[in-house]
Short mmCIF file of C-alpha atoms and ligand atoms in Angstrom, two decimals:
data_model
loop_
_atom_site.label_atom_id
_atom_site.label_comp_id
_atom_site.label_asym_id
_atom_site.label_seq_id
_atom_site.Cartn_x
_atom_site.Cartn_y
_atom_site.Cartn_z
CA MET A 1 51.27 15.21 50.02
CA GLU A 2 54.38 16.00 47.93
CA ASN A 3 56.25 13.23 49.83
CA PHE A 4 53.52 10.72 48.99
CA ILE A 5 53.68 11.72 45.32
CA LYS A 6 57.50 11.29 45.35
CA ARG A 7 57.13 7.85 46.93
CA VAL A 8 54.61 6.73 44.28
CA GLU A 9 56.95 7.90 41.51
CA GLU A 10 59.89 5.98 43.10
CA LEU A 11 57.86 2.79 43.44
CA LYS A 12 56.51 3.04 39.88
CA ARG A 13 60.06 3.29 38.50
CA GLU A 14 61.45 0.57 40.76
CA LYS A 15 58.67 -1.90 39.94
CA GLY A 16 57.96 -0.93 36.32
CA VAL A 17 54.29 -0.23 36.99
CA VAL A 18 52.07 1.99 34.82
CA ILE A 19 49.21 3.82 36.54
CA LEU A 20 45.89 4.35 34.74
CA ALA A 21 43.40 6.69 36.41
CA HIS A 22 39.85 7.80 35.77
CA TYR A 23 38.89 11.48 35.68
CA TYR A 24 36.73 11.02 38.80
CA CYS A 25 39.74 10.17 40.97
CA ARG A 26 41.11 12.64 43.51
CA PRO A 27 43.26 15.40 41.91
CA GLU A 28 46.43 14.13 43.65
CA VAL A 29 45.77 10.61 42.30
CA GLN A 30 45.33 12.07 38.81
CA ARG A 31 48.77 13.68 39.25
CA VAL A 32 50.55 10.32 39.61
CA ALA A 33 48.76 8.75 36.63
CA ASP A 34 50.67 7.87 33.47
CA PHE A 35 47.36 7.86 31.60
CA LEU A 36 44.19 9.64 32.53
CA GLY A 37 40.96 8.94 30.68
CA ASP A 38 37.33 7.97 30.56
CA SER A 39 36.34 4.33 30.78
CA LEU A 40 36.57 3.71 27.02
CA ALA A 41 40.03 5.27 26.60
CA LEU A 42 41.32 3.46 29.68
CA SER A 43 40.01 0.07 28.46
CA VAL A 44 41.81 0.50 25.15
CA LYS A 45 44.96 1.76 26.86
CA ALA A 46 44.97 -1.22 29.25
CA ARG A 47 44.85 -3.55 26.26
CA ASP A 48 47.55 -1.84 24.20
CA ILE A 49 50.03 -0.75 26.84
CA GLU A 50 53.47 -2.45 26.95
CA ALA A 51 53.89 -2.70 30.75
CA LYS A 52 53.71 -6.06 32.55
CA THR A 53 51.95 -4.53 35.55
CA ILE A 54 49.15 -1.96 35.57
CA LEU A 55 47.83 -0.23 38.66
CA PHE A 56 44.22 0.79 38.02
CA ALA A 57 43.20 3.88 39.96
CA GLY A 58 39.46 3.58 39.46
CA VAL A 59 36.60 1.40 40.60
CA HIS A 60 36.64 -2.40 40.59
CA PHE A 61 34.92 -3.01 37.24
CA MET A 62 37.59 -0.87 35.52
CA GLY A 63 40.38 -3.07 36.89
CA GLU A 64 38.42 -6.15 35.83
CA THR A 65 38.02 -4.78 32.31
CA ALA A 66 41.79 -4.23 32.09
CA LYS A 67 42.41 -7.84 33.19
CA VAL A 68 39.81 -9.20 30.76
CA LEU A 69 41.57 -7.50 27.86
CA SER A 70 45.12 -8.22 29.05
CA PRO A 71 45.13 -11.53 30.92
CA GLU A 72 48.91 -11.77 30.69
CA LYS A 73 49.33 -8.52 32.63
CA ARG A 74 49.15 -8.14 36.37
CA VAL A 75 46.43 -5.66 37.35
CA LEU A 76 46.83 -4.08 40.78
CA ILE A 77 43.89 -2.35 42.44
CA PRO A 78 44.57 -0.13 45.45
CA ASN A 79 41.21 -0.77 47.15
CA PRO A 80 39.01 -3.75 46.23
CA GLU A 81 36.14 -2.17 48.18
CA ALA A 82 35.96 0.65 45.65
CA THR A 83 33.04 -0.80 43.74
CA CYS A 84 30.28 0.98 41.78
CA SER A 85 26.61 1.33 42.70
CA LEU A 86 25.62 0.95 39.06
CA ALA A 87 27.58 -2.28 38.54
CA GLU A 88 26.23 -3.58 41.87
CA SER A 89 22.65 -2.84 40.75
CA CYS A 90 22.92 -5.70 38.25
CA PRO A 91 24.00 -9.02 39.85
CA ALA A 92 25.01 -11.58 37.19
CA ALA A 93 22.66 -14.33 38.47
CA ASP A 94 19.60 -12.01 38.31
CA PHE A 95 20.68 -10.72 34.94
CA ALA A 96 20.93 -14.27 33.56
CA LYS A 97 17.28 -14.88 34.57
CA PHE A 98 16.20 -11.57 33.03
CA LYS A 99 18.03 -12.33 29.79
CA ALA A 100 16.42 -15.81 29.58
CA GLN A 101 13.00 -14.13 29.19
CA TYR A 102 14.07 -12.57 25.85
CA PRO A 103 16.01 -15.27 24.00
CA GLU A 104 15.92 -13.35 20.69
CA ALA A 105 17.33 -10.11 22.08
CA VAL A 106 20.81 -8.70 21.53
CA VAL A 107 22.37 -7.86 24.90
CA VAL A 108 24.13 -4.50 25.19
CA ALA A 109 25.79 -3.79 28.54
CA TYR A 110 27.48 -0.68 29.71
CA VAL A 111 31.08 -1.31 30.86
CA ASN A 112 29.96 -0.35 34.37
CA THR A 113 29.15 -4.00 35.06
CA THR A 114 30.87 -6.95 36.70
CA VAL A 115 32.77 -9.43 34.57
CA GLY A 116 29.92 -11.93 35.16
CA VAL A 117 27.44 -9.61 33.42
CA LYS A 118 29.87 -8.89 30.59
CA ALA A 119 30.13 -12.64 30.04
CA LEU A 120 26.34 -12.67 29.39
CA THR A 121 26.59 -9.75 26.97
CA ASP A 122 26.84 -9.62 23.18
CA ILE A 123 28.36 -6.17 22.95
CA CYS A 124 29.51 -3.76 25.65
CA CYS A 125 29.37 0.01 25.39
CA THR A 126 30.56 3.05 27.32
CA SER A 127 28.89 6.42 27.50
CA SER A 128 31.27 7.50 24.69
CA ASN A 129 30.10 4.93 22.19
CA ALA A 130 26.65 3.73 23.37
CA LEU A 131 24.99 5.48 20.43
CA GLN A 132 27.25 3.88 17.80
CA VAL A 133 26.94 0.48 19.49
CA VAL A 134 23.12 0.59 19.46
CA GLU A 135 23.11 1.90 15.88
CA SER A 136 25.37 -1.00 14.82
CA ILE A 137 22.54 -3.44 15.70
CA PRO A 138 19.94 -4.12 12.97
CA GLN A 139 16.71 -2.14 13.49
CA ASP A 140 14.52 -5.22 13.66
CA LYS A 141 16.39 -6.70 16.63
CA THR A 142 15.18 -6.30 20.19
CA ILE A 143 17.90 -4.95 22.48
CA ILE A 144 18.33 -5.60 26.18
CA PHE A 145 20.19 -2.58 27.55
CA ALA A 146 21.79 -2.87 31.01
CA PRO A 147 22.34 -1.74 33.66
CA ASP A 148 21.79 2.03 33.43
CA LYS A 149 18.16 2.95 32.74
CA ASN A 150 19.02 6.65 32.35
CA LEU A 151 21.69 6.06 29.69
CA GLY A 152 19.34 3.53 28.06
CA SER A 153 16.44 6.02 27.96
CA TYR A 154 18.73 8.72 26.62
CA ILE A 155 19.92 6.45 23.78
CA GLN A 156 16.34 5.42 23.09
CA LYS A 157 15.33 9.07 22.83
CA VAL A 158 18.20 10.00 20.52
CA THR A 159 17.79 6.97 18.23
CA GLY A 160 13.99 6.79 18.41
CA ARG A 161 14.41 3.05 18.88
CA LYS A 162 11.30 1.41 20.37
CA ASN A 163 12.45 -2.17 20.89
CA MET A 164 14.83 -1.62 23.82
CA ILE A 165 14.27 -3.39 27.13
CA LEU A 166 15.98 -1.55 29.97
CA TRP A 167 17.39 -3.06 33.15
CA ASP A 168 16.28 -1.00 36.15
CA GLY A 169 19.67 0.19 37.41
CA ALA A 170 21.23 3.58 38.07
CA CYS A 171 24.28 5.36 39.43
CA HIS A 172 23.59 6.88 42.85
CA VAL A 173 25.89 9.83 42.05
CA HIS A 174 24.34 10.88 38.74
CA GLU A 175 20.76 10.16 39.86
CA LYS A 176 21.11 12.80 42.54
CA PHE A 177 21.69 15.86 40.36
CA SER A 178 18.84 18.26 40.68
CA LYS A 179 16.98 19.98 37.87
CA GLU A 180 15.90 22.78 40.24
CA GLY A 181 19.48 23.31 41.46
CA ILE A 182 20.76 23.64 37.90
CA LEU A 183 17.95 26.07 36.94
CA GLU A 184 18.79 28.12 40.05
CA LEU A 185 22.48 28.26 39.08
CA LYS A 186 21.48 29.31 35.55
CA LYS A 187 19.78 32.39 37.07
CA SER A 188 23.11 33.70 38.37
CA HIS A 189 25.06 32.41 35.32
CA PRO A 190 22.61 32.75 32.39
CA GLU A 191 25.46 32.55 29.87
CA ALA A 192 26.74 29.21 31.23
CA LYS A 193 26.57 26.09 29.08
CA VAL A 194 25.23 23.01 30.84
CA VAL A 195 27.26 19.82 30.29
CA VAL A 196 25.67 16.57 31.49
CA HIS A 197 26.69 12.92 31.78
CA PRO A 198 23.97 10.65 30.31
CA GLU A 199 23.73 8.65 33.56
CA CYS A 200 21.70 11.62 34.89
CA ARG A 201 17.90 11.48 34.96
CA GLY A 202 16.05 12.53 31.78
CA GLU A 203 14.77 15.83 33.21
CA VAL A 204 18.39 16.77 33.97
CA ALA A 205 19.73 15.59 30.59
CA ASP A 206 17.00 17.72 28.95
CA LEU A 207 18.73 20.86 30.31
CA ALA A 208 22.00 20.00 28.58
CA ASP A 209 23.76 22.04 25.93
CA TYR A 210 25.92 18.95 25.62
CA CYS A 211 25.27 15.44 26.97
CA GLY A 212 28.05 12.85 26.77
CA SER A 213 30.82 10.87 28.42
CA THR A 214 33.50 12.47 30.55
CA ALA A 215 35.87 12.56 27.56
CA GLY A 216 33.10 14.01 25.38
CA ILE A 217 32.35 16.71 27.96
CA LEU A 218 36.03 17.65 28.20
CA SER A 219 36.35 17.99 24.47
CA TYR A 220 33.07 19.98 24.17
CA CYS A 221 34.26 22.49 26.80
CA GLY A 222 37.43 23.05 24.75
CA LYS A 223 35.65 23.52 21.43
CA SER A 224 32.70 25.53 22.73
CA ASP A 225 32.77 29.33 22.42
CA GLY A 226 31.30 29.48 25.96
CA ASP A 227 33.60 30.30 28.84
CA THR A 228 31.42 29.23 31.78
CA PHE A 229 30.09 25.69 32.24
CA ILE A 230 27.76 24.10 34.77
CA VAL A 231 29.23 20.62 35.13
CA VAL A 232 26.67 17.89 35.80
CA THR A 233 28.85 14.90 36.51
CA GLU A 234 31.25 13.75 39.23
CA PRO A 235 33.35 16.81 40.21
CA GLY A 236 36.69 14.94 39.99
CA ILE A 237 36.62 15.95 36.32
CA LEU A 238 37.05 19.62 37.28
CA ALA A 239 40.79 19.11 37.91
CA GLU A 240 41.35 18.12 34.26
CA MET A 241 39.01 20.84 32.99
CA GLU A 242 40.87 23.54 34.90
CA LYS A 243 44.23 22.16 33.78
CA ARG A 244 43.24 22.05 30.10
CA TYR A 245 41.24 25.28 29.97
CA PRO A 246 42.65 27.61 32.66
CA HIS A 247 40.81 30.65 31.26
CA LYS A 248 37.39 29.01 31.40
CA HIS A 249 35.16 28.78 34.46
CA PHE A 250 33.63 25.51 35.71
CA ILE A 251 30.82 25.29 38.27
CA PRO A 252 29.91 21.90 39.80
CA ALA A 253 26.16 21.22 39.76
CA PRO A 254 24.36 20.70 43.10
CA SER A 255 22.59 17.54 44.24
CA ILE A 256 18.95 17.10 45.25
CA GLU A 257 20.14 17.06 48.87
CA GLY A 258 21.41 20.63 48.42
CA LYS A 259 25.09 19.62 48.42
CA ALA A 260 27.31 21.88 46.29
CA CYS A 261 28.49 18.88 44.29
CA ASN A 262 28.05 15.14 44.07
CA GLU A 263 31.11 12.97 44.70
CA CYS A 264 31.50 9.25 44.00
CA GLU A 265 32.71 7.92 47.33
CA TYR A 266 34.00 4.76 45.62
CA MET A 267 36.33 6.69 43.31
CA LYS A 268 37.49 8.73 46.31
CA MET A 269 38.52 5.51 48.13
CA ILE A 270 41.59 5.50 45.90
CA THR A 271 44.10 7.57 47.84
CA LEU A 272 47.85 8.11 47.50
CA GLU A 273 48.33 6.06 50.69
CA SER A 274 46.40 3.11 49.23
CA ILE A 275 48.42 3.36 46.00
CA ILE A 276 51.70 3.30 47.95
CA ALA A 277 50.62 0.25 49.99
CA CYS A 278 49.45 -1.50 46.81
CA LEU A 279 52.75 -0.84 45.02
CA GLU A 280 54.82 -1.90 48.05
CA ASN A 281 52.88 -5.14 48.57
CA GLU A 282 52.17 -5.73 44.86
CA SER A 283 48.66 -6.60 45.95
CA PRO A 284 45.64 -6.76 45.79
CA ILE A 285 45.48 -7.99 42.21
CA ILE A 286 42.52 -8.83 39.95
CA GLU A 287 41.99 -12.56 39.43
CA LEU A 288 39.30 -13.92 37.11
CA ASP A 289 37.85 -17.27 36.22
CA GLU A 290 39.25 -18.01 32.74
CA ASP A 291 35.98 -19.17 31.17
CA THR A 292 34.14 -16.03 32.37
CA ARG A 293 37.05 -13.85 31.26
CA LYS A 294 37.03 -15.29 27.72
CA LYS A 295 33.27 -14.73 27.35
CA ALA A 296 33.54 -11.19 28.71
CA SER A 297 36.45 -10.47 26.41
CA LYS A 298 34.29 -11.17 23.32
CA SER A 299 31.74 -8.52 24.33
CA ILE A 300 34.41 -5.90 25.06
CA GLU A 301 36.31 -6.64 21.82
CA ALA A 302 33.01 -6.35 19.92
CA MET A 303 32.62 -2.87 21.41
CA VAL A 304 36.18 -1.80 20.62
CA LYS A 305 35.59 -2.79 16.94
CA VAL A 306 32.61 -0.42 16.74
CA GLY A 307 34.71 2.43 18.16
P1 LIG B 1 32.74 7.45 31.52
O1 LIG B 1 32.29 6.38 30.57
O2 LIG B 1 32.36 8.80 31.05
O3 LIG B 1 34.19 7.30 31.84
O4 LIG B 1 31.94 7.29 32.88
C1 LIG B 1 32.29 6.32 33.80
C2 LIG B 1 31.49 6.41 35.00
O5 LIG B 1 31.69 5.71 35.95
C3 LIG B 1 30.39 7.34 35.00
O6 LIG B 1 29.79 7.36 36.23
FE1 LIG B 2 29.83 3.90 39.47
FE2 LIG B 2 28.43 6.13 39.58
FE3 LIG B 2 30.79 6.02 40.78
FE4 LIG B 2 30.61 6.04 38.09
S1 LIG B 2 30.06 7.68 39.49
S2 LIG B 2 31.90 4.73 39.32
S3 LIG B 2 28.75 4.85 37.79
S4 LIG B 2 28.98 4.84 41.32
#
């Protein structure tokens, strides 16, 4: 593995490429990243970074978002088959028909969507800023919230907002965390704080001491006086937790299938080998239709303005 890491570092220098990686990536992929973050931080970084070429170690919609915000940059993606079950649960053509039924509604879409859906959206959000985005919309407006019904319900519960129409989509990773498994773990670790990503089902989010994005969870674990945490999100985040807080203890939450943790197989498709091949070949790259990109860019920029 050390040889692969050395090779990535050589190629990055030689080709002037900056690597952005999501917290759910494999630990060795996180090691070669110049910037590690949640989807909001990575979108902003992709826009502001100086480099001409970015390699996005994350799923497809993340690379697309980088290209939407920085069309002049080349965005390399190590594995175009690394998609996202949540983004795939909302095809743009179906979403266009759905949206047409509510012509007065403001469309809020989570960044975990394809560029086609973002182009049909008024304002994007991530799990970090979904609350602020929804609160920035006047109370009397109906909101279409897509594609994650769990995040949508969570925001509805926190804001008390009635007029939200939810698209029926979900992330197969976060849907599979089990309430019973977490309660069982709590028996042997009663002092543990439960940290949950809002893509989890409501009955799981209800067990949370803290519910928020990956970046929010990381920051909560640092500030909290607790020293043991049951982590109810993709376990790739544990590498960063253990690096930042070596004296604290992190336990991945089990899935309804009884697995000790719940991995996103799409994020795990990004390997050091695929990064090396991508840097050597300078391909695959993200290419977008310019009209769709411009429309999508408006909804992402609207989000970045809110915060
Ligand atoms: P974040 O917005 O926390 O980065 O989450 C991205 C994601 O894919 C969650 O499943
Ligand atoms: Fe998509 Fe879920 Fe994987 Fe996140 S964890 S990238 S939402 S499939």
